[in-house]
Every structure is written in C-alpha cells, then in structure tokens.
Coordinates of C-alpha atoms in Angstrom, one line a residue:
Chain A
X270 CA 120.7 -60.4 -0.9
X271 CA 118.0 -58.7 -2.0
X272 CA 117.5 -56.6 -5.6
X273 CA 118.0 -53.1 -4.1
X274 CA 121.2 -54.3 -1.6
X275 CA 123.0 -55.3 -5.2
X276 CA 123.4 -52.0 -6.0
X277 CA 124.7 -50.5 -3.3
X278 CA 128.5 -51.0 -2.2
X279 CA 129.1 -53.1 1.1
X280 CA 129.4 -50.4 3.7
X281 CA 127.5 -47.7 2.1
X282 CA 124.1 -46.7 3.5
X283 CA 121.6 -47.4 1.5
X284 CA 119.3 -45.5 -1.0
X285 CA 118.7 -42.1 1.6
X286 CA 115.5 -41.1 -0.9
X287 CA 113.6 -44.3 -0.1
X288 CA 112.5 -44.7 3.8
X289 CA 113.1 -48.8 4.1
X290 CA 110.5 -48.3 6.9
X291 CA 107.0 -46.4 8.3
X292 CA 108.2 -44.1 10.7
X293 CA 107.1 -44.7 14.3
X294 CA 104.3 -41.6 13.9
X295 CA 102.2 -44.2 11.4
X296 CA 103.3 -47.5 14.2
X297 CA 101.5 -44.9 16.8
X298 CA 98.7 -44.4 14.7
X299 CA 98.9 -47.8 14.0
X300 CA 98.7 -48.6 18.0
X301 CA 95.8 -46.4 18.4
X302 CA 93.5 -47.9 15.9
X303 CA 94.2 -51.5 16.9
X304 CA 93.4 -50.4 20.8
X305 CA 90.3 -48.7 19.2
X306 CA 88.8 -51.1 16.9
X307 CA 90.7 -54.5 18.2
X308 CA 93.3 -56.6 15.3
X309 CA 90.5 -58.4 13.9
X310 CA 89.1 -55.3 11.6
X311 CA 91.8 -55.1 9.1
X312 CA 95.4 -56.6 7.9
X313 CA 98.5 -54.4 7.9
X314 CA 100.9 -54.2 4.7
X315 CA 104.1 -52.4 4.8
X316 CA 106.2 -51.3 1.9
X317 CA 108.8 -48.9 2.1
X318 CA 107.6 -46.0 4.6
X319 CA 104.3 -46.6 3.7
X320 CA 101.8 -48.6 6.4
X321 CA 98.5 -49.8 4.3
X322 CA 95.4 -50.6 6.3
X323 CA 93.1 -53.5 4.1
X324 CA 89.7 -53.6 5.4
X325 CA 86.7 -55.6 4.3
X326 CA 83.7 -52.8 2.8
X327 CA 81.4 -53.5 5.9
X328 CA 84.1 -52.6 8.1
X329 CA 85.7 -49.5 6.5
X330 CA 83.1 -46.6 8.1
X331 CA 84.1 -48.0 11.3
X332 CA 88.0 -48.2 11.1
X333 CA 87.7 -44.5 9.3
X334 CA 85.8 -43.2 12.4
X335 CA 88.3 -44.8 14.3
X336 CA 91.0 -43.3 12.4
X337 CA 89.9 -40.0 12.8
X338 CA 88.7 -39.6 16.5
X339 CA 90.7 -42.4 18.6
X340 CA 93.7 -42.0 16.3
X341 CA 94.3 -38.3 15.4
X342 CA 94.1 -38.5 11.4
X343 CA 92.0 -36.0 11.3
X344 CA 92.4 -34.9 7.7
X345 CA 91.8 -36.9 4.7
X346 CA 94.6 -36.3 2.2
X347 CA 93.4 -38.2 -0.9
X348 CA 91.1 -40.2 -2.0
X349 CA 91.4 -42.6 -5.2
X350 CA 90.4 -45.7 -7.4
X351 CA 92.5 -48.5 -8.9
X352 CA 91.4 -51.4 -11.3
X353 CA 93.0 -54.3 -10.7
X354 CA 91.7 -56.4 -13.8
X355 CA 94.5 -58.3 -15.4
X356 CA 97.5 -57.1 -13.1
X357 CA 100.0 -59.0 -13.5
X358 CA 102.3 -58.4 -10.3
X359 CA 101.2 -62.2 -8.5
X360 CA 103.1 -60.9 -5.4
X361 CA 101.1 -58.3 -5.1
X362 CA 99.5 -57.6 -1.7
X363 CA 96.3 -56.4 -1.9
X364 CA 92.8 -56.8 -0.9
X365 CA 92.0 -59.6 -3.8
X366 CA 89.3 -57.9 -5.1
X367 CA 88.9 -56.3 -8.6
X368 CA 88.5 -52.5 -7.5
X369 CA 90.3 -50.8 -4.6
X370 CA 89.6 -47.2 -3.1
X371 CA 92.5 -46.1 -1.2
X372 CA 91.8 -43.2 1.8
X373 CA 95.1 -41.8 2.5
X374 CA 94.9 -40.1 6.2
X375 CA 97.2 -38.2 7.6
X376 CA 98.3 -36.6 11.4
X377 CA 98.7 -33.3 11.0
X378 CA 100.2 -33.1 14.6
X379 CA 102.5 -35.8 14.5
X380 CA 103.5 -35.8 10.5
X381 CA 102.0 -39.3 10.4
X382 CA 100.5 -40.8 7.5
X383 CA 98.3 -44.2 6.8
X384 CA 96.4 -45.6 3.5
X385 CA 93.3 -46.9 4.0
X386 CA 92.9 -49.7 1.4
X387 CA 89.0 -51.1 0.7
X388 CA 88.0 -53.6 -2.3
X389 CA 85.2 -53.9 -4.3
X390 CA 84.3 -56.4 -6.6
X391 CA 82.2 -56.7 -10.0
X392 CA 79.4 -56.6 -10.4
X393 CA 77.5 -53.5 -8.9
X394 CA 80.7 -52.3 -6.5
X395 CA 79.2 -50.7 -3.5
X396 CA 81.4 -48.8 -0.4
X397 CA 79.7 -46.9 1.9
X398 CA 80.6 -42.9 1.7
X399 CA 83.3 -40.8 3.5
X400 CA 81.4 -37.8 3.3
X401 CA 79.8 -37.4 6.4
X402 CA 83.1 -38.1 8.1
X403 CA 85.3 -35.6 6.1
X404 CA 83.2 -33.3 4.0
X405 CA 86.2 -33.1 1.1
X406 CA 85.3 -36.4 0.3
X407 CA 82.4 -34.9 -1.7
X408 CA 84.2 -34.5 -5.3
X409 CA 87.0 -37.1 -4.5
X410 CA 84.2 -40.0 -4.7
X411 CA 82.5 -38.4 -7.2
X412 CA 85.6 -38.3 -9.8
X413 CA 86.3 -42.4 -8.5
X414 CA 82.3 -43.2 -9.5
X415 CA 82.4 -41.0 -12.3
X416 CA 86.4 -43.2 -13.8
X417 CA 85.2 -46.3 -12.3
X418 CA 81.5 -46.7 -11.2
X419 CA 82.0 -47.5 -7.9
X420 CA 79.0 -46.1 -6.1
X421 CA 79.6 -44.9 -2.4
X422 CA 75.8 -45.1 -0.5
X423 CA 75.2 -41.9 1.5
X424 CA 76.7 -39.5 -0.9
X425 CA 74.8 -36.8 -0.9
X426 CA 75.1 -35.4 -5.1
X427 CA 76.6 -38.8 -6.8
X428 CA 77.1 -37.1 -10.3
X429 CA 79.5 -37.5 -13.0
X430 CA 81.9 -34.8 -12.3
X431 CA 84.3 -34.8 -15.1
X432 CA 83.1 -36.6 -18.2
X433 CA 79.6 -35.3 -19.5
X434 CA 76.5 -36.2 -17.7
X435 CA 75.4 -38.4 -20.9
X436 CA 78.2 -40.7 -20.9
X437 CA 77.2 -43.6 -20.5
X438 CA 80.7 -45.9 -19.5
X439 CA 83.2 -45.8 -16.8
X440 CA 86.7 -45.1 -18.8
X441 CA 89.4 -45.6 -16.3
X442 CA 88.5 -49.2 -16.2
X443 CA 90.7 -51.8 -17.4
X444 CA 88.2 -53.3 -19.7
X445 CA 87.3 -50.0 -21.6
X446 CA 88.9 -49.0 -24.5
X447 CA 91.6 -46.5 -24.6
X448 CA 89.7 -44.7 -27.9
X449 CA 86.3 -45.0 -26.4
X450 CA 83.3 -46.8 -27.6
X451 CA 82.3 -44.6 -30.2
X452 CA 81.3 -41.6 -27.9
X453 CA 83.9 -39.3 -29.6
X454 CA 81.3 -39.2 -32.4
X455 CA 78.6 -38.4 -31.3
X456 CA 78.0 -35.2 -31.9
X457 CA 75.6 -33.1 -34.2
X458 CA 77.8 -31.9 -37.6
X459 CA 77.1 -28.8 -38.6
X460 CA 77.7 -27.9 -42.5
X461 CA 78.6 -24.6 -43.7
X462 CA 74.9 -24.4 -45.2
X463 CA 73.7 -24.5 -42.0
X464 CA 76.1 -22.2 -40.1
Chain B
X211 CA 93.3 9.5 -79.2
X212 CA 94.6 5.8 -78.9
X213 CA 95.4 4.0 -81.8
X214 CA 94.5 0.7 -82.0
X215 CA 97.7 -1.4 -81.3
X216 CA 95.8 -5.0 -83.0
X217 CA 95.1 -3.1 -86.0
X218 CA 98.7 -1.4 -86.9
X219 CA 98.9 0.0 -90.4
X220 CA 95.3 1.1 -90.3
X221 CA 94.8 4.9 -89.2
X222 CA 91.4 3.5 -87.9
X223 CA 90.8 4.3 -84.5
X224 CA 88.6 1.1 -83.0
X225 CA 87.6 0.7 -79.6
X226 CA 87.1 -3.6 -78.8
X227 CA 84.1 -4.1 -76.9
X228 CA 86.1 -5.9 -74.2
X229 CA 88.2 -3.4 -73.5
X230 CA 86.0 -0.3 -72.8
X231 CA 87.7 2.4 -72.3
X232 CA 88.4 4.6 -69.1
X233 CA 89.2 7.4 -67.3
X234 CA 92.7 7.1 -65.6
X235 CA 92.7 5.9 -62.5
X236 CA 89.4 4.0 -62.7
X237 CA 88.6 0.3 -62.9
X238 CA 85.8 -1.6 -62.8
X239 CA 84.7 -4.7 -60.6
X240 CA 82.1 -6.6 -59.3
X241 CA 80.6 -5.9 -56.3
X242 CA 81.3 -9.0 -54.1
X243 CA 85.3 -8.4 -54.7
X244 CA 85.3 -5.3 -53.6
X245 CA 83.0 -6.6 -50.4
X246 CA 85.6 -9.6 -50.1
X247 CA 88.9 -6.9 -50.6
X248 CA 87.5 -4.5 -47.7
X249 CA 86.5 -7.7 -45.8
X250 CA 90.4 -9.6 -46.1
X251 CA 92.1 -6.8 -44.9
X252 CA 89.8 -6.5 -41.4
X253 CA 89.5 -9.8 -40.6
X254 CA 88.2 -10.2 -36.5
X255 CA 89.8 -13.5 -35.1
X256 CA 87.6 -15.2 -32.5
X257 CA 90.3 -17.2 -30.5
X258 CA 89.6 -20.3 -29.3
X259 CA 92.3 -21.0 -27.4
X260 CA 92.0 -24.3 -24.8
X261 CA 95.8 -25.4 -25.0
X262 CA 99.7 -23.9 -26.0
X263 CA 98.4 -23.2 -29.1
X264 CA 97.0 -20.1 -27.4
X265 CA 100.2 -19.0 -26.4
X266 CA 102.1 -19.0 -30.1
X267 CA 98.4 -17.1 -30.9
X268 CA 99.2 -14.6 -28.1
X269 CA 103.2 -14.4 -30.0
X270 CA 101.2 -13.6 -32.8
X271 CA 99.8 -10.5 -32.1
X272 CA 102.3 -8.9 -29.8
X273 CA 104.8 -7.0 -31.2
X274 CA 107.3 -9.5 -32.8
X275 CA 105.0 -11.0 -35.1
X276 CA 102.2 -8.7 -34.8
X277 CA 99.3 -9.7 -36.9
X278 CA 98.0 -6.1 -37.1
X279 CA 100.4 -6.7 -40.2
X280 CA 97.8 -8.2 -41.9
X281 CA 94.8 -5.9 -40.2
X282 CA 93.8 -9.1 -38.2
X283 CA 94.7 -7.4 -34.7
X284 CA 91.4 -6.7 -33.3
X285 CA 90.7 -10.5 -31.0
X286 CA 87.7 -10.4 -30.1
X287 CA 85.9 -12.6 -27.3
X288 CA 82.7 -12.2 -28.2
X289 CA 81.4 -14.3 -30.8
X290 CA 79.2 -11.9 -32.7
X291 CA 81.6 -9.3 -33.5
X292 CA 84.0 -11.8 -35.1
X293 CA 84.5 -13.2 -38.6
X294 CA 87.6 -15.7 -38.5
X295 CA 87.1 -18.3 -35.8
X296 CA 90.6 -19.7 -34.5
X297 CA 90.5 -23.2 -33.1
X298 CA 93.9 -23.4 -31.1
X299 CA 94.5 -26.4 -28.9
X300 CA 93.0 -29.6 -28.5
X301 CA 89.0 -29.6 -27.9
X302 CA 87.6 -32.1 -25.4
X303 CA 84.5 -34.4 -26.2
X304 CA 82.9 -32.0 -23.6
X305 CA 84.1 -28.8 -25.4
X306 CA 82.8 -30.0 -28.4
X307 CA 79.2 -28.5 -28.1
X308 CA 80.3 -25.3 -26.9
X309 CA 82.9 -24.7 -29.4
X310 CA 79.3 -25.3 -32.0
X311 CA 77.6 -22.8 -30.2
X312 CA 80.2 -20.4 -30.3
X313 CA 80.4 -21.1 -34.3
X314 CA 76.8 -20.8 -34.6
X315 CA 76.7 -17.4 -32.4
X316 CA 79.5 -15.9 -34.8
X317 CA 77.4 -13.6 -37.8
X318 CA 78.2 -14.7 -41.5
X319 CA 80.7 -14.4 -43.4
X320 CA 82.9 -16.6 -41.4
X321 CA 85.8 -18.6 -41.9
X322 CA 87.4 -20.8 -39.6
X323 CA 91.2 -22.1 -38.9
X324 CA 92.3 -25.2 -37.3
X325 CA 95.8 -24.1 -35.5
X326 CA 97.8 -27.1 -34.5
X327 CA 97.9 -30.6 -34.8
X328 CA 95.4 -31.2 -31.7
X329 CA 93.0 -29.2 -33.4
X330 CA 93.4 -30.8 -37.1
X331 CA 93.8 -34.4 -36.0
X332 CA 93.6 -34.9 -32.1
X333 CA 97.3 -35.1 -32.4
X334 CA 98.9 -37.6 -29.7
X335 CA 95.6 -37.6 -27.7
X336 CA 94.1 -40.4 -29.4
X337 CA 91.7 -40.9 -26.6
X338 CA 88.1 -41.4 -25.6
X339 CA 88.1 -38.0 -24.2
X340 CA 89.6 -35.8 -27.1
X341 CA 88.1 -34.8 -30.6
X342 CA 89.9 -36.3 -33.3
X343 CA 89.7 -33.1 -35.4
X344 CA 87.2 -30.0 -35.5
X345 CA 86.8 -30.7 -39.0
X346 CA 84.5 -33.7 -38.1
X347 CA 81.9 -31.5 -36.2
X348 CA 82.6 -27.8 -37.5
X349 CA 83.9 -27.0 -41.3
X350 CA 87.3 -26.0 -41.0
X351 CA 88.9 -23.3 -43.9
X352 CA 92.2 -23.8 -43.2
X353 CA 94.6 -26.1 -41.4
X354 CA 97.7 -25.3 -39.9
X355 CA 100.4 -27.9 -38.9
X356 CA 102.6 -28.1 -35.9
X357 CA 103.0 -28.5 -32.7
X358 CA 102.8 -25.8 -32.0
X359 CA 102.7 -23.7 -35.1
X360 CA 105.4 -21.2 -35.9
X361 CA 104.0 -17.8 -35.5
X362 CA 105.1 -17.4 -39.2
X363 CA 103.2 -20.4 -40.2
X364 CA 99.9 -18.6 -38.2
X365 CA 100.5 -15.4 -40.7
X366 CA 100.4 -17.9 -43.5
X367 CA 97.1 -19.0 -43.0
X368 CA 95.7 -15.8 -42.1
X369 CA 97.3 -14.8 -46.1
X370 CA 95.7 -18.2 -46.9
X371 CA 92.1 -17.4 -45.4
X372 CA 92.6 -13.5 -46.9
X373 CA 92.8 -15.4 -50.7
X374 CA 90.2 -17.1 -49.7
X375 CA 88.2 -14.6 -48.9
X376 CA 88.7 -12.6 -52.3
X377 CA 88.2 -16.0 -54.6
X378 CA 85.0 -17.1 -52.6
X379 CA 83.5 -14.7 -50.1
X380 CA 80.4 -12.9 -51.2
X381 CA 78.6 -9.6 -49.9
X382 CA 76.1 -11.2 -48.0
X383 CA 77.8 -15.1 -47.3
X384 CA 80.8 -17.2 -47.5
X385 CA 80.1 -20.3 -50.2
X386 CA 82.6 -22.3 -49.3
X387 CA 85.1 -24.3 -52.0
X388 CA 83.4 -26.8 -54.1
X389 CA 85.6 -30.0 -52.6
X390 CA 84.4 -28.6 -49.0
X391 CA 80.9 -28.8 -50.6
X392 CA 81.0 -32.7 -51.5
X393 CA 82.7 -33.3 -48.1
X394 CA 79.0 -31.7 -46.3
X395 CA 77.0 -34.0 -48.4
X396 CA 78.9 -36.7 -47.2
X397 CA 78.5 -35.7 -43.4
X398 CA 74.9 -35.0 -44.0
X399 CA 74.4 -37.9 -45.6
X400 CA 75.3 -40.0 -42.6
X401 CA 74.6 -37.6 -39.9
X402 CA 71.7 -40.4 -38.5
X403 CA 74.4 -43.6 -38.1
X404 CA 75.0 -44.5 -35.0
X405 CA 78.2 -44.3 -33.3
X406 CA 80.1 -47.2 -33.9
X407 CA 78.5 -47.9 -36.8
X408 CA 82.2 -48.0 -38.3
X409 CA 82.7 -51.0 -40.7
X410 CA 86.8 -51.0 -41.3
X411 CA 89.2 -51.7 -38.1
X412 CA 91.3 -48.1 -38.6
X413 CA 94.7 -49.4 -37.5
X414 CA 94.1 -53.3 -37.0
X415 CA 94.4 -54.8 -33.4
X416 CA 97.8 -53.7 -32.7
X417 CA 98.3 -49.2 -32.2
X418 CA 100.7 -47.6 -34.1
X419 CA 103.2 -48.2 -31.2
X420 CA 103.0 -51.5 -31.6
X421 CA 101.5 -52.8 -28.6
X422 CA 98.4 -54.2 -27.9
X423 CA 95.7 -50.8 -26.7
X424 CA 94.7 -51.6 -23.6
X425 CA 90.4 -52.9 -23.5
X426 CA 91.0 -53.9 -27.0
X427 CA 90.3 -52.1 -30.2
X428 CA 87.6 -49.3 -30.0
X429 CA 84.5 -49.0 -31.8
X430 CA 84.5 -46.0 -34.0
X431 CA 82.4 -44.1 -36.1
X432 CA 81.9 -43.9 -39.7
X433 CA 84.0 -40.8 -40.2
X434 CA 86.9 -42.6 -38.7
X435 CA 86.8 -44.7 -41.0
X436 CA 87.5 -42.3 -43.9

C-alpha cells in the first residue's frame, strides 16, 4: 500500500486535487515526438500528471524543434534552472547531472502540457539557446545565466538581467552563501561632510 | 520703573547685565534658531518609498493622520526641492546607488529618516541581495521601528527630526550630532578595506534559526562586524 492510499478510506476515490496520471493530451504529444525524433533521443519520467522529457544537451535543440513543429507545443510556457548540489532525495529521477534547465511546453489546442528536462554539469555548463525557436526565451535564459551561470550559445544579449552588471557570482547556486560574499558592502559611504 | 527683585530693601533701581531689558513683546535670539524654527515647521519629505512602508507613509498624510499637522505635507518627488529624505522599505544592493544619488541631488540642510525595520537593519531579508541598513552607506537622523511603523510612531520622528532641527540645524548647513560625527570618522577611516575584509564570524556557523545557512557562513564586511 502505498503512502498516499493510507490516507484515504477503502472505497473512497482518491485525492481529486492530484491527477495520479498525464492525461492522454501529453501521451499524444508524447506519440508525436517519439514518431518524429525516434525513442532513442530522450527518457520519459512520469509523476503525478506531469510527463518529463530528459534529454542529453546535444540533443535538446532537436527534440525542442520537434516539439514544436511535429508535435504541436507551440508555446513555451516557462523556462527555469535547478541546482542539484547536495539533494538529498536518492530516488530522485533526474538527469544525474548537477544543473537542470527545465522547458515547460504546452498545446495550446489540445490543453496538453510536457517538461522538457536538460542537465548540465560543472564546470563551464553550456546548453545551446531556445531563442531562435521561441523568441520569449530571450529573458527566461538570461535570469537562469544570470542565478546560475549556465551559458546558453546562440543567445543573442547574454546579460545579467536582475543582479547588477558588476556582480561577479551566480547566487542561486547551492554552494553560494545565502548572505553573499561580501557584495552587500561594497558600496561608496557617503558622510554628512560630504553630502 | 522695575525694582530690582535680588536687591529687596534697597530703593535702588539696578538693571543686571544679563538681563537687558525689553520692550514687551520682544525677545532676542540668534540667528540660526530662528532659521532652524521657520525651517522645523516646513519640513519637505522626499519619499523613498520601495516597500509597505510606503503605504503607512501614504496613511500618514491623508486625512486620518495627516502630517500637514506638523507642516510636513508638501511630498515632494523631486530631490532638490526637498529637505527631509524618508527611506521607507527595504533598499536592494541595486538600489543602493540610486538611493546616494538621490541623497546627494537633495540641497542642504537635510536630514534623513530610516522608516521601518527593512530600512534600519535589513529586517528579515538577511540576504545577499538586500542592504543591511541605510545607515551603512547614507547617514541616517532618525530611526523608526516596526514593521511597519504606526503612523503615530512616523509623527514621532517627524517631532524628533523638528528638535533636531532647532538643537543642531544652522542657516546655511545641518552639523550633525557629535556621536554621528565619531561614527563618519569611523566609516571614513575604512572606507578602502575590501569587502570581506571582516575579521569576527557575526553569528557563528549556525543562523539565528538554528540551522546550518545554506553555502556556509558568508564573508562580510568590516561594518558587519560592528
């Protein structure tokens, strides 16, 4: 019996907030890439309604383009980092690799939705850039270099985007601390004498 | 005729040197308090407002509360027409140099207020990304506590700032208090050190939560260290 059966009485439906399942709008999507791009391009991870897609970096342009013309996700809902450094969840399925940028695409037609998952690893983490697919990917990957430093070739403007343009470290990663290295300080004082 | 009260039992009329004497109705003073006295009572509030702070500030001058009370009404948002800067909210490492500039553009006198605890301390935003206090990169006149402040507790500082103004404002500048003084010499003095030059760990290994922070403790600067 598993941990979320416990809590529900014998006969009762289960949890109606959480889907147990993807819905057969992502399995179609699902269909289409694999007819598109063949199995061998990516593994498939399901967990609760959502379908994850892990793909190797030198593949993820490919499988994208796929996505978006043979498989009608056409619009790119999100785009984020993670830093896996220290996580302590062994069970966890996931791409192995330190970083992960997740592309989450959806069907506007069909309601569908996947998640693109693609890991880098330290040092220098390199992806190749969603930009020239979906243009909105522009400030998405610039916020995930500017927390993480995860550089994504072919963007066309790769700037810091939040944090100022002299900082010099990457704060959402694990390894940084949470009060900074000192930047906080850096600043010019300015005395009443010379105000 | 006045007799002279120190001297009773003497029919000599004496006039002490210290206590000239005057028309009715007339007094005498120095110049700079009367500068300071016109200056207290038309005090132009710059507000800085970058968090909720701004919205007790905005309490403050409507009608409730109304500061005009205290002939502080006129918020201005332009930096050189203004005399009393009002830092309410936290301020962001990148705010930081625009909240200077802003200082520097405003004419002297000027006096400044640090409205909330985000503002005095960094409050609960102990973070890389968050100033821990104005007071480290701007001087700061008066500090007000809370989170946020009580409207009251903003008219208290403004009453604060006004006997400030009379004990220490001059015509032409604002000298600041003495203890302020010895705190600049100190910030001068190690204006150069770099950051993370810090010698003292502030809170040990462990937060004030007591769990670990996580990528370790930080390297901070000397004036954490205070």
């Amino acid at each position: 019996m598993s941990q979320a059966a416990v809590n529900v009485p014998s006969g009762a439906p289960a949890d109606p907030r959480i889907d147990p399942a993807p819905g057969a709008a992502d399995e179609a999507i699902l269909a289409k890439l694999a007819a598109a791009v063949g199995e061998d391009a990516h593994r498939v991870v399901r967990f609760r309604d959502n379908l994850r897609i892990l793909v190797a970096p030198g593949r993820l342009i490919e499988v994208l383009t796929a996505l978006k013309e043979k498989a009608g996700c056409a619009f790119l809902a999100e785009l984020g980092g993670t830093d896996y450094l220290q996580y302590p969840d062994p069970d966890r399925q996931g791409t192995g690799a330190r970083f992960e940028v997740h592309y989450v695409l959806r069907d506007l037609e069909t309601a569908g939705m996947v998640v693109v998952k693609a890991g880098v690893d330290d040092p220098d983490p390199v992806l190749p850039s969603a930009y020239s697919l979906w243009p909105g990917a522009d400030w998405m990957e610039r916020e995930v270099y500017d927390m993480f430093g995860i550089r994504f070739e072919g963007h066309p403007d790769l700037r810091r985007i939040l944090m100022p343009e002299e900082f010099a470290s990457f704060p959402l990663r694990k390894d940084y601390p949470l009060r900074g290295r000192g930047e906080r300080h850096n600043f010019t004082k300015l005395t009443r004498e010379e105000s | 005729m006045a007799v002279n009260p120190r001297k009773a039992g003497s029919e000599l009329i004496v006039t002490p040197g210290d206590e000239p004497e005057m028309p009715e109705g007339v007094f005498v003073s120095t110049m700079d308090s009367v500068f300071s006295w016109c200056r207290k009572h038309s005090l132009w509030p710059m507000p800085f407002a970058t968090a909720c702070c701004g919205i007790e500030l905005m309490a403050v001058g409507a009608s409730r509360f109304d500061i005009a009370r205290f002939g502080a009404e006129v918020m201005r948002f332009s930096p050189r027409q203004c005399d009393l800067m009002i830092v309410a909210g936290r301020v962001a490492m990148k705010m930081m140099p625009v909240l200077q500039r802003i200082w520097l553009q405003m004419p002297e006198p000027k006096w400044c207020i640090s409205m909330g605890a985000c503002a005095s301390t960094g409050g609960i935003f102990d973070t890389y990304a968050v100033v821990q206090g104005v007071d480290r990169f701007i001087p700061v006149d008066a500090y007000i506590p809370g989170c946020p402040p009580r409207p009251e507790q903003i008219l208290r500082s403004l009453m604060d700032i006004q006997t400030k103004v009379q004990r220490r404002g001059t015509t032409f500048g604002n000298e600041g208090l003495p203890e302020l003084r010895a705190r600049e010499r100190y910030v001068l003095a190690r204006r150069d050190a770099p950051a993370g030059a810090g010698v003292a760990d502030e809170r040990g290994s462990e937060d004030r939560f007591g769990y670990r922070l996580p990528g370790g403790p930080a390297r901070l600067g000397l004036e954490e260290t205070r």
